[in-house]
Amino acid sequence: MEIVYVYTKKRNEFGRQCNFSDRQAELHVDIPPDEKLAGDYIERNPCDTGIQCSQEMSEHELNTERFETESRGINHVEGGWPKDVNPAEVEQTIRFRKKVEKDENYINIIQQLGSVMEHCIQQNNAIDIYETYFHDIESDSSGEPPSAKTINVFRDPNERKRTATSLSWYPDGARKLAVSYSILEFQKSQSDTPMDSYIWDIENPNKPELALKPVSPLVCLEYNPKDPHILIAGCYNGQIGFWDTRKGSHPVEVTPIEKSHRDPVYKGIFLQSKTGTECFTTSTDGQVLWWDIRKLGEPTESLLLVPNPKENPRPMGGMSLEYEPTMPTKFMVGTEQGSVLLCNRKAKTPSDKIVCSFTQHYGPVYAVQRNPFFPKQFLSVGDWGARIWSEDLRDSAIMWTRENMSYMTDGCWSPVRPAVFFTTKMNGTVDVWDYLFKQNDPTLSIQVCDEALNSLRVQDQGRLVACGSHAGTVTLLELSDGLCNIQRNEKSSVNAMFERETKREKILETRHREMKLKERSKSQQEKDDAEKQDEESEEDLIQKAEADFFAVIEAEMKIRDTKEKQQMESLKQMNKTLTGDGNQVNNMNEELLEKDEDEVAQSPRV
Amino acid sequence: MSSTDTSHAGEILDRIQHHKGVRGVIVVNSDSMSVRSTLDNSATVQYIGMAKTLTTMSRSLVRDINPQDDLAILRVRTKKSEIIIAPERTADDREYQVIAIQDYE
């Protein structure tokens, strides 16, 4: 509906000056509400409307395609000889050289360059401009907080991700890292799961330097410390193979299945030997086998892990090994059952080979390692914590970490600092413990990835730490100076700490033993006393009962006697009265009865 | 061209060779071929191969910055020794290089 209001003005009043004045409000149009129209609408009550004050934004992400680099080397060979000169012919090359030397340009240039060169050499000989003035500056890094940074991440290049089960550093300079990949979950690996394990150059995470192609996925691998080209590796099916990186991806030799382990090989270590070819391996089938990689046809020696053949003839499954080259006959095995077995290879009988066991873990011992500075103390990692033991104390560890929320999976000592060790956990963190700094909590805890970490290895200089995860990601961490430089008096204070803790545990142990002994003797005595008391009381009771019994019997007997007497007397009286008066008899009887009663009453008194 | 000049060039190289710490001197021609060398053949070939690429790259760097400039000398200081490379172009655009390796304690 349109509202129209027409103003009228005369033509001659156009352009005339306006004359405004006040006047009353007047109604021009009145539109009454149309009830019918309301039917067309639906009332909304309440009514909401969205109001946005800020500017609308949107986010987009774009990831450029990754640029993959590849490094290639060039092999320079001798060349550049003119066509008519055969470089193999000495005479021809000499002749050619002589010809060049006679060239005028050559002479001029040599004169020019010679002076320049001589100048440089004399400069070098006159003064060493690169001289280091301060050789022995001790860098004080104790002030700065410990830290670690991720240098590189190596991912399993295959589609199906596998667990990085073990790592080994290249022994000569630690430029490379060998990683074994396999799926350890029961029946999780399928036929299409790749078998390869890789050797990575730590500078190049794009492409592995070499692929190791075994017949069954590798579970453990280890570089030969004496020959950095050679690796041994244990397979999932129990076989052991050795690789020579100069000879390519395929194993040089593999042990025959019937002579190998029957379970996955969890750990192998090279032994200290003249040839550098001997090694030993363990597996969850409960065997430790010794091998010489020159002839892998059969193990040179074997040991079944049965620490107590009388009590429990079933062997324990080996999970980890420890071998210290300075103690060539001794070694240690961490078992699936949670104990660490200290063994001596040179013992005469197999039962003597297992010297003793250290049992305090509730689950498999994933790592055992002696302290590199104090070989009597060793670290074991299993269940929810790590423990430090002294070889002398078998009943209890001397130090241990608090129980963690997540399971610990691997651990090792720092090769440069006696008080530092590293552990990995199921929640993807690496803990760095500095026992001189604090014992209750890790000094540094790094969340490396979201999935579980499975393996850990420290490079020999103690600066680089590699850790492998469940999904096959290997992360390389670099530690801050404070964590990889030995501190002043660290060795002596760590030694003191270990000794103090050993002493404490020893005292506790002896005290515990004494208490046990005391308790045992006390309980023995109590038992004896109790037995005696029992015997005595029994006799007493018997006596008492007997006495009671006899007393009752006697009393009964007396009563019976008196009664018999009474009867006899009364019978006599009756005989007398039968002869006399009836009344009298009655009276007499009454009297007698009274008398009798008196007598009866009196009789007990008699 | 006199024979004295030839021997003069040889003398210069000999003198360089006899300075303290000098392990070897190599003269390379434009075809990357050793004209003279006091090192054994395989080491010579290796040094030449490496030095060639390095000087080419260094020269291109210097010239990219200033086209009028040119590389005069390349001294590669290592932990054990110093490799001094002196390149020079002749008038007919042929290049010679002298490489000296100097050890120091």
mmCIF file of N, CA and C in Angstrom, chain A residues 359-444:
data_model
loop_
_atom_site.group_PDB
_atom_site.id
_atom_site.type_symbol
_atom_site.label_atom_id
_atom_site.label_comp_id
_atom_site.label_asym_id
_atom_site.label_seq_id
_atom_site.Cartn_x
_atom_site.Cartn_y
_atom_site.Cartn_z
ATOM 1 N N THR A 359 67.347 -60.789 40.567
ATOM 2 C CA THR A 359 65.935 -60.793 40.186
ATOM 3 C C THR A 359 65.177 -59.741 40.963
ATOM 4 N N GLN A 360 64.750 -58.718 40.283
ATOM 5 C CA GLN A 360 63.869 -57.744 40.917
ATOM 6 C C GLN A 360 62.907 -57.098 39.938
ATOM 7 N N HIS A 361 63.080 -57.408 38.658
ATOM 8 C CA HIS A 361 62.168 -56.835 37.671
ATOM 9 C C HIS A 361 60.929 -57.715 37.554
ATOM 10 N N TYR A 362 59.821 -57.093 37.194
ATOM 11 C CA TYR A 362 58.570 -57.842 37.056
ATOM 12 C C TYR A 362 58.282 -58.214 35.608
ATOM 13 N N GLY A 363 59.138 -57.796 34.707
ATOM 14 C CA GLY A 363 58.918 -58.100 33.297
ATOM 15 C C GLY A 363 60.256 -58.325 32.616
ATOM 16 N N PRO A 364 60.235 -58.534 31.312
ATOM 17 C CA PRO A 364 61.478 -58.776 30.589
ATOM 18 C C PRO A 364 62.506 -57.674 30.810
ATOM 19 N N VAL A 365 63.753 -58.074 30.914
ATOM 20 C CA VAL A 365 64.838 -57.097 31.058
ATOM 21 C C VAL A 365 65.305 -56.745 29.648
ATOM 22 N N TYR A 366 64.972 -55.524 29.221
ATOM 23 C CA TYR A 366 65.242 -55.138 27.830
ATOM 24 C C TYR A 366 66.681 -54.694 27.607
ATOM 25 N N ALA A 367 67.347 -54.295 28.668
ATOM 26 C CA ALA A 367 68.725 -53.842 28.482
ATOM 27 C C ALA A 367 69.531 -54.092 29.747
ATOM 28 N N VAL A 368 70.740 -54.544 29.563
ATOM 29 C CA VAL A 368 71.699 -54.682 30.660
ATOM 30 C C VAL A 368 72.981 -54.036 30.176
ATOM 31 N N GLN A 369 73.579 -53.214 31.010
ATOM 32 C CA GLN A 369 74.867 -52.651 30.622
ATOM 33 C C GLN A 369 75.680 -52.302 31.841
ATOM 34 N N ARG A 370 76.949 -52.660 31.788
ATOM 35 C CA ARG A 370 77.855 -52.269 32.862
ATOM 36 C C ARG A 370 78.210 -50.806 32.698
ATOM 37 N N ASN A 371 78.451 -50.148 33.816
ATOM 38 C CA ASN A 371 78.896 -48.757 33.742
ATOM 39 C C ASN A 371 80.273 -48.734 33.090
ATOM 40 N N PRO A 372 80.473 -47.901 32.067
ATOM 41 C CA PRO A 372 81.753 -47.911 31.377
ATOM 42 C C PRO A 372 82.928 -47.504 32.262
ATOM 43 N N PHE A 373 82.663 -46.817 33.344
ATOM 44 C CA PHE A 373 83.756 -46.397 34.220
ATOM 45 C C PHE A 373 83.900 -47.329 35.424
ATOM 46 N N PHE A 374 82.783 -47.856 35.908
ATOM 47 C CA PHE A 374 82.817 -48.746 37.062
ATOM 48 C C PHE A 374 82.118 -50.045 36.677
ATOM 49 N N PRO A 375 82.878 -50.981 36.081
ATOM 50 C CA PRO A 375 82.222 -52.171 35.521
ATOM 51 C C PRO A 375 81.542 -53.059 36.563
ATOM 52 N N LYS A 376 81.813 -52.834 37.831
ATOM 53 C CA LYS A 376 81.119 -53.648 38.845
ATOM 54 C C LYS A 376 79.657 -53.227 38.983
ATOM 55 N N GLN A 377 79.374 -52.010 38.614
ATOM 56 C CA GLN A 377 77.990 -51.538 38.701
ATOM 57 C C GLN A 377 77.356 -51.667 37.321
ATOM 58 N N PHE A 378 76.148 -52.152 37.290
ATOM 59 C CA PHE A 378 75.483 -52.251 35.989
ATOM 60 C C PHE A 378 74.037 -51.789 36.063
ATOM 61 N N LEU A 379 73.539 -51.473 34.870
ATOM 62 C CA LEU A 379 72.192 -50.928 34.735
ATOM 63 C C LEU A 379 71.297 -51.990 34.105
ATOM 64 N N SER A 380 70.104 -52.133 34.622
ATOM 65 C CA SER A 380 69.149 -53.020 33.955
ATOM 66 C C SER A 380 67.849 -52.239 33.753
ATOM 67 N N VAL A 381 67.224 -52.463 32.607
ATOM 68 C CA VAL A 381 65.985 -51.755 32.283
ATOM 69 C C VAL A 381 64.905 -52.786 32.005
ATOM 70 N N GLY A 382 63.791 -52.627 32.678
ATOM 71 C CA GLY A 382 62.667 -53.531 32.470
ATOM 72 C C GLY A 382 61.467 -52.966 33.199
ATOM 73 N N ASP A 383 60.333 -53.554 33.069
ATOM 74 C CA ASP A 383 59.032 -53.109 33.617
ATOM 75 C C ASP A 383 58.898 -51.584 33.633
ATOM 76 N N TRP A 384 58.712 -50.965 34.801
ATOM 77 C CA TRP A 384 58.434 -49.524 34.806
ATOM 78 C C TRP A 384 59.625 -48.706 35.273
ATOM 79 N N GLY A 385 60.773 -49.318 35.334
ATOM 80 C CA GLY A 385 61.892 -48.552 35.850
ATOM 81 C C GLY A 385 63.228 -49.138 35.463
ATOM 82 N N ALA A 386 64.262 -48.386 35.819
ATOM 83 C CA ALA A 386 65.630 -48.840 35.601
ATOM 84 C C ALA A 386 66.273 -49.052 36.965
ATOM 85 N N ARG A 387 67.193 -49.997 37.038
ATOM 86 C CA ARG A 387 67.850 -50.274 38.301
ATOM 87 C C ARG A 387 69.352 -50.298 38.105
ATOM 88 N N ILE A 388 70.063 -49.847 39.120
ATOM 89 C CA ILE A 388 71.517 -49.948 39.097
ATOM 90 C C ILE A 388 71.898 -50.954 40.177
ATOM 91 N N TRP A 389 72.702 -51.930 39.781
ATOM 92 C CA TRP A 389 73.076 -53.010 40.683
ATOM 93 C C TRP A 389 74.571 -52.968 40.942
ATOM 94 N N SER A 390 74.939 -53.577 42.040
ATOM 95 C CA SER A 390 76.342 -53.831 42.274
ATOM 96 C C SER A 390 76.509 -55.330 42.168
ATOM 97 N N GLU A 391 77.621 -55.764 41.565
ATOM 98 C CA GLU A 391 77.811 -57.186 41.356
ATOM 99 C C GLU A 391 77.840 -57.954 42.669
ATOM 100 N N ASP A 392 78.249 -57.292 43.757
ATOM 101 C CA ASP A 392 78.373 -57.986 45.044
ATOM 102 C C ASP A 392 77.029 -58.265 45.699
ATOM 103 N N LEU A 393 76.050 -57.459 45.380
ATOM 104 C CA LEU A 393 74.767 -57.577 46.084
ATOM 105 C C LEU A 393 73.742 -58.213 45.176
ATOM 106 N N ARG A 394 73.322 -59.411 45.545
ATOM 107 C CA ARG A 394 72.431 -60.139 44.637
ATOM 108 C C ARG A 394 70.963 -59.961 44.978
ATOM 109 N N ASP A 395 70.684 -59.581 46.222
ATOM 110 C CA ASP A 395 69.284 -59.548 46.641
ATOM 111 C C ASP A 395 68.556 -58.293 46.204
ATOM 112 N N SER A 396 69.290 -57.201 46.128
ATOM 113 C CA SER A 396 68.605 -55.957 45.829
ATOM 114 C C SER A 396 69.514 -55.032 45.038
ATOM 115 N N ALA A 397 68.878 -54.226 44.185
ATOM 116 C CA ALA A 397 69.632 -53.218 43.444
ATOM 117 C C ALA A 397 70.091 -52.139 44.420
ATOM 118 N N ILE A 398 71.168 -51.420 44.067
ATOM 119 C CA ILE A 398 71.622 -50.378 44.982
ATOM 120 C C ILE A 398 70.871 -49.065 44.745
ATOM 121 N N MET A 399 70.452 -48.837 43.528
ATOM 122 C CA MET A 399 69.679 -47.621 43.238
ATOM 123 C C MET A 399 68.654 -47.973 42.173
ATOM 124 N N TRP A 400 67.551 -47.243 42.217
ATOM 125 C CA TRP A 400 66.551 -47.499 41.167
ATOM 126 C C TRP A 400 65.723 -46.243 40.944
ATOM 127 N N THR A 401 65.148 -46.150 39.770
ATOM 128 C CA THR A 401 64.319 -44.992 39.454
ATOM 129 C C THR A 401 62.921 -45.249 40.007
ATOM 130 N N ARG A 402 62.181 -44.168 40.128
ATOM 131 C CA ARG A 402 60.792 -44.327 40.551
ATOM 132 C C ARG A 402 60.009 -45.085 39.492
ATOM 133 N N GLU A 403 58.948 -45.745 39.912
ATOM 134 C CA GLU A 403 58.119 -46.448 38.928
ATOM 135 C C GLU A 403 57.451 -45.406 38.035
ATOM 136 N N ASN A 404 57.571 -45.627 36.731
ATOM 137 C CA ASN A 404 56.995 -44.678 35.789
ATOM 138 C C ASN A 404 55.566 -45.042 35.446
ATOM 139 N N MET A 405 54.875 -44.104 34.826
ATOM 140 C CA MET A 405 53.514 -44.384 34.369
ATOM 141 C C MET A 405 53.552 -45.314 33.156
ATOM 142 N N SER A 406 54.581 -45.185 32.343
ATOM 143 C CA SER A 406 54.641 -46.032 31.156
ATOM 144 C C SER A 406 55.866 -46.935 31.228
ATOM 145 N N TYR A 407 55.788 -47.979 30.476
ATOM 146 C CA TYR A 407 56.779 -49.035 30.444
ATOM 147 C C TYR A 407 58.100 -48.531 29.861
ATOM 148 N N MET A 408 59.194 -48.984 30.429
ATOM 149 C CA MET A 408 60.497 -48.634 29.860
ATOM 150 C C MET A 408 60.900 -49.697 28.853
ATOM 151 N N THR A 409 61.538 -49.270 27.772
ATOM 152 C CA THR A 409 61.800 -50.218 26.697
ATOM 153 C C THR A 409 63.282 -50.430 26.395
ATOM 154 N N ASP A 410 64.121 -49.466 26.723
ATOM 155 C CA ASP A 410 65.544 -49.636 26.464
ATOM 156 C C ASP A 410 66.310 -48.610 27.292
ATOM 157 N N GLY A 411 67.585 -48.823 27.415
ATOM 158 C CA GLY A 411 68.389 -47.879 28.173
ATOM 159 C C GLY A 411 69.859 -48.160 27.985
ATOM 160 N N CYS A 412 70.685 -47.142 28.233
ATOM 161 C CA CYS A 412 72.128 -47.363 28.211
ATOM 162 C C CYS A 412 72.838 -46.230 28.927
ATOM 163 N N TRP A 413 74.082 -46.486 29.296
ATOM 164 C CA TRP A 413 74.906 -45.495 29.979
ATOM 165 C C TRP A 413 75.492 -44.523 28.958
ATOM 166 N N SER A 414 75.800 -43.344 29.431
ATOM 167 C CA SER A 414 76.571 -42.427 28.607
ATOM 168 C C SER A 414 78.010 -42.925 28.596
ATOM 169 N N PRO A 415 78.657 -42.990 27.418
ATOM 170 C CA PRO A 415 80.027 -43.487 27.398
ATOM 171 C C PRO A 415 81.047 -42.494 27.964
ATOM 172 N N VAL A 416 80.630 -41.253 28.161
ATOM 173 C CA VAL A 416 81.605 -40.256 28.616
ATOM 174 C C VAL A 416 81.368 -39.778 30.042
ATOM 175 N N ARG A 417 80.139 -39.896 30.535
ATOM 176 C CA ARG A 417 79.885 -39.433 31.901
ATOM 177 C C ARG A 417 79.380 -40.595 32.748
ATOM 178 N N PRO A 418 80.099 -40.922 33.829
ATOM 179 C CA PRO A 418 79.718 -42.097 34.622
ATOM 180 C C PRO A 418 78.367 -41.973 35.323
ATOM 181 N N ALA A 419 77.882 -40.766 35.519
ATOM 182 C CA ALA A 419 76.636 -40.621 36.272
ATOM 183 C C ALA A 419 75.410 -40.511 35.374
ATOM 184 N N VAL A 420 75.623 -40.521 34.070
ATOM 185 C CA VAL A 420 74.500 -40.254 33.162
ATOM 186 C C VAL A 420 74.063 -41.527 32.448
ATOM 187 N N PHE A 421 72.765 -41.757 32.412
ATOM 188 C CA PHE A 421 72.237 -42.817 31.558
ATOM 189 C C PHE A 421 70.932 -42.378 30.907
ATOM 190 N N PHE A 422 70.546 -43.113 29.869
ATOM 191 C CA PHE A 422 69.379 -42.744 29.063
ATOM 192 C C PHE A 422 68.387 -43.898 29.079
ATOM 193 N N THR A 423 67.107 -43.564 29.078
ATOM 194 C CA THR A 423 66.089 -44.609 28.973
ATOM 195 C C THR A 423 65.017 -44.154 27.978
ATOM 196 N N THR A 424 64.380 -45.133 27.359
ATOM 197 C CA THR A 424 63.260 -44.811 26.468
ATOM 198 C C THR A 424 61.990 -45.396 27.060
ATOM 199 N N LYS A 425 60.866 -44.758 26.742
ATOM 200 C CA LYS A 425 59.605 -45.207 27.314
ATOM 201 C C LYS A 425 58.554 -45.444 26.233
ATOM 202 N N MET A 426 57.506 -46.164 26.653
ATOM 203 C CA MET A 426 56.399 -46.482 25.746
ATOM 204 C C MET A 426 55.651 -45.231 25.273
ATOM 205 N N ASN A 427 55.710 -44.138 26.036
ATOM 206 C CA ASN A 427 54.956 -42.958 25.632
ATOM 207 C C ASN A 427 55.756 -42.047 24.686
ATOM 208 N N GLY A 428 56.882 -42.551 24.208
ATOM 209 C CA GLY A 428 57.629 -41.800 23.206
ATOM 210 C C GLY A 428 58.607 -40.778 23.749
ATOM 211 N N THR A 429 58.978 -40.889 25.027
ATOM 212 C CA THR A 429 59.942 -39.944 25.569
ATOM 213 C C THR A 429 61.277 -40.623 25.824
ATOM 214 N N VAL A 430 62.321 -39.817 25.702
ATOM 215 C CA VAL A 430 63.661 -40.248 26.096
ATOM 216 C C VAL A 430 63.976 -39.508 27.384
ATOM 217 N N ASP A 431 64.370 -40.248 28.409
ATOM 218 C CA ASP A 431 64.746 -39.610 29.664
ATOM 219 C C ASP A 431 66.252 -39.640 29.801
ATOM 220 N N VAL A 432 66.807 -38.515 30.197
ATOM 221 C CA VAL A 432 68.229 -38.442 30.476
ATOM 222 C C VAL A 432 68.372 -38.290 31.984
ATOM 223 N N TRP A 433 69.047 -39.222 32.598
ATOM 224 C CA TRP A 433 69.200 -39.199 34.051
ATOM 225 C C TRP A 433 70.621 -38.803 34.388
ATOM 226 N N ASP A 434 70.750 -37.848 35.259
ATOM 227 C CA ASP A 434 72.064 -37.482 35.776
ATOM 228 C C ASP A 434 71.997 -37.714 37.276
ATOM 229 N N TYR A 435 72.566 -38.850 37.718
ATOM 230 C CA TYR A 435 72.399 -39.210 39.118
ATOM 231 C C TYR A 435 73.189 -38.319 40.067
ATOM 232 N N LEU A 436 74.105 -37.537 39.523
ATOM 233 C CA LEU A 436 74.799 -36.600 40.407
ATOM 234 C C LEU A 436 73.918 -35.386 40.640
ATOM 235 N N PHE A 437 73.076 -35.093 39.681
ATOM 236 C CA PHE A 437 72.249 -33.892 39.762
ATOM 237 C C PHE A 437 70.975 -34.185 40.549
ATOM 238 N N LYS A 438 70.200 -35.150 40.099
ATOM 239 C CA LYS A 438 69.056 -35.586 40.897
ATOM 240 C C LYS A 438 68.704 -37.032 40.590
ATOM 241 N N GLN A 439 68.150 -37.684 41.614
ATOM 242 C CA GLN A 439 67.881 -39.107 41.491
ATOM 243 C C GLN A 439 66.393 -39.424 41.325
ATOM 244 N N ASN A 440 65.558 -38.506 41.779
ATOM 245 C CA ASN A 440 64.129 -38.812 41.773
ATOM 246 C C ASN A 440 63.502 -38.700 40.392
ATOM 247 N N ASP A 441 63.978 -37.739 39.632
ATOM 248 C CA ASP A 441 63.384 -37.479 38.327
ATOM 249 C C ASP A 441 64.482 -37.379 37.280
ATOM 250 N N PRO A 442 64.112 -37.625 36.015
ATOM 251 C CA PRO A 442 65.121 -37.431 34.982
ATOM 252 C C PRO A 442 65.531 -35.966 34.884
ATOM 253 N N THR A 443 66.812 -35.765 34.573
ATOM 254 C CA THR A 443 67.310 -34.404 34.417
ATOM 255 C C THR A 443 66.671 -33.752 33.199
ATOM 256 N N LEU A 444 66.469 -34.575 32.184
ATOM 257 C CA LEU A 444 65.898 -34.054 30.950
ATOM 258 C C LEU A 444 64.961 -35.110 30.378
#
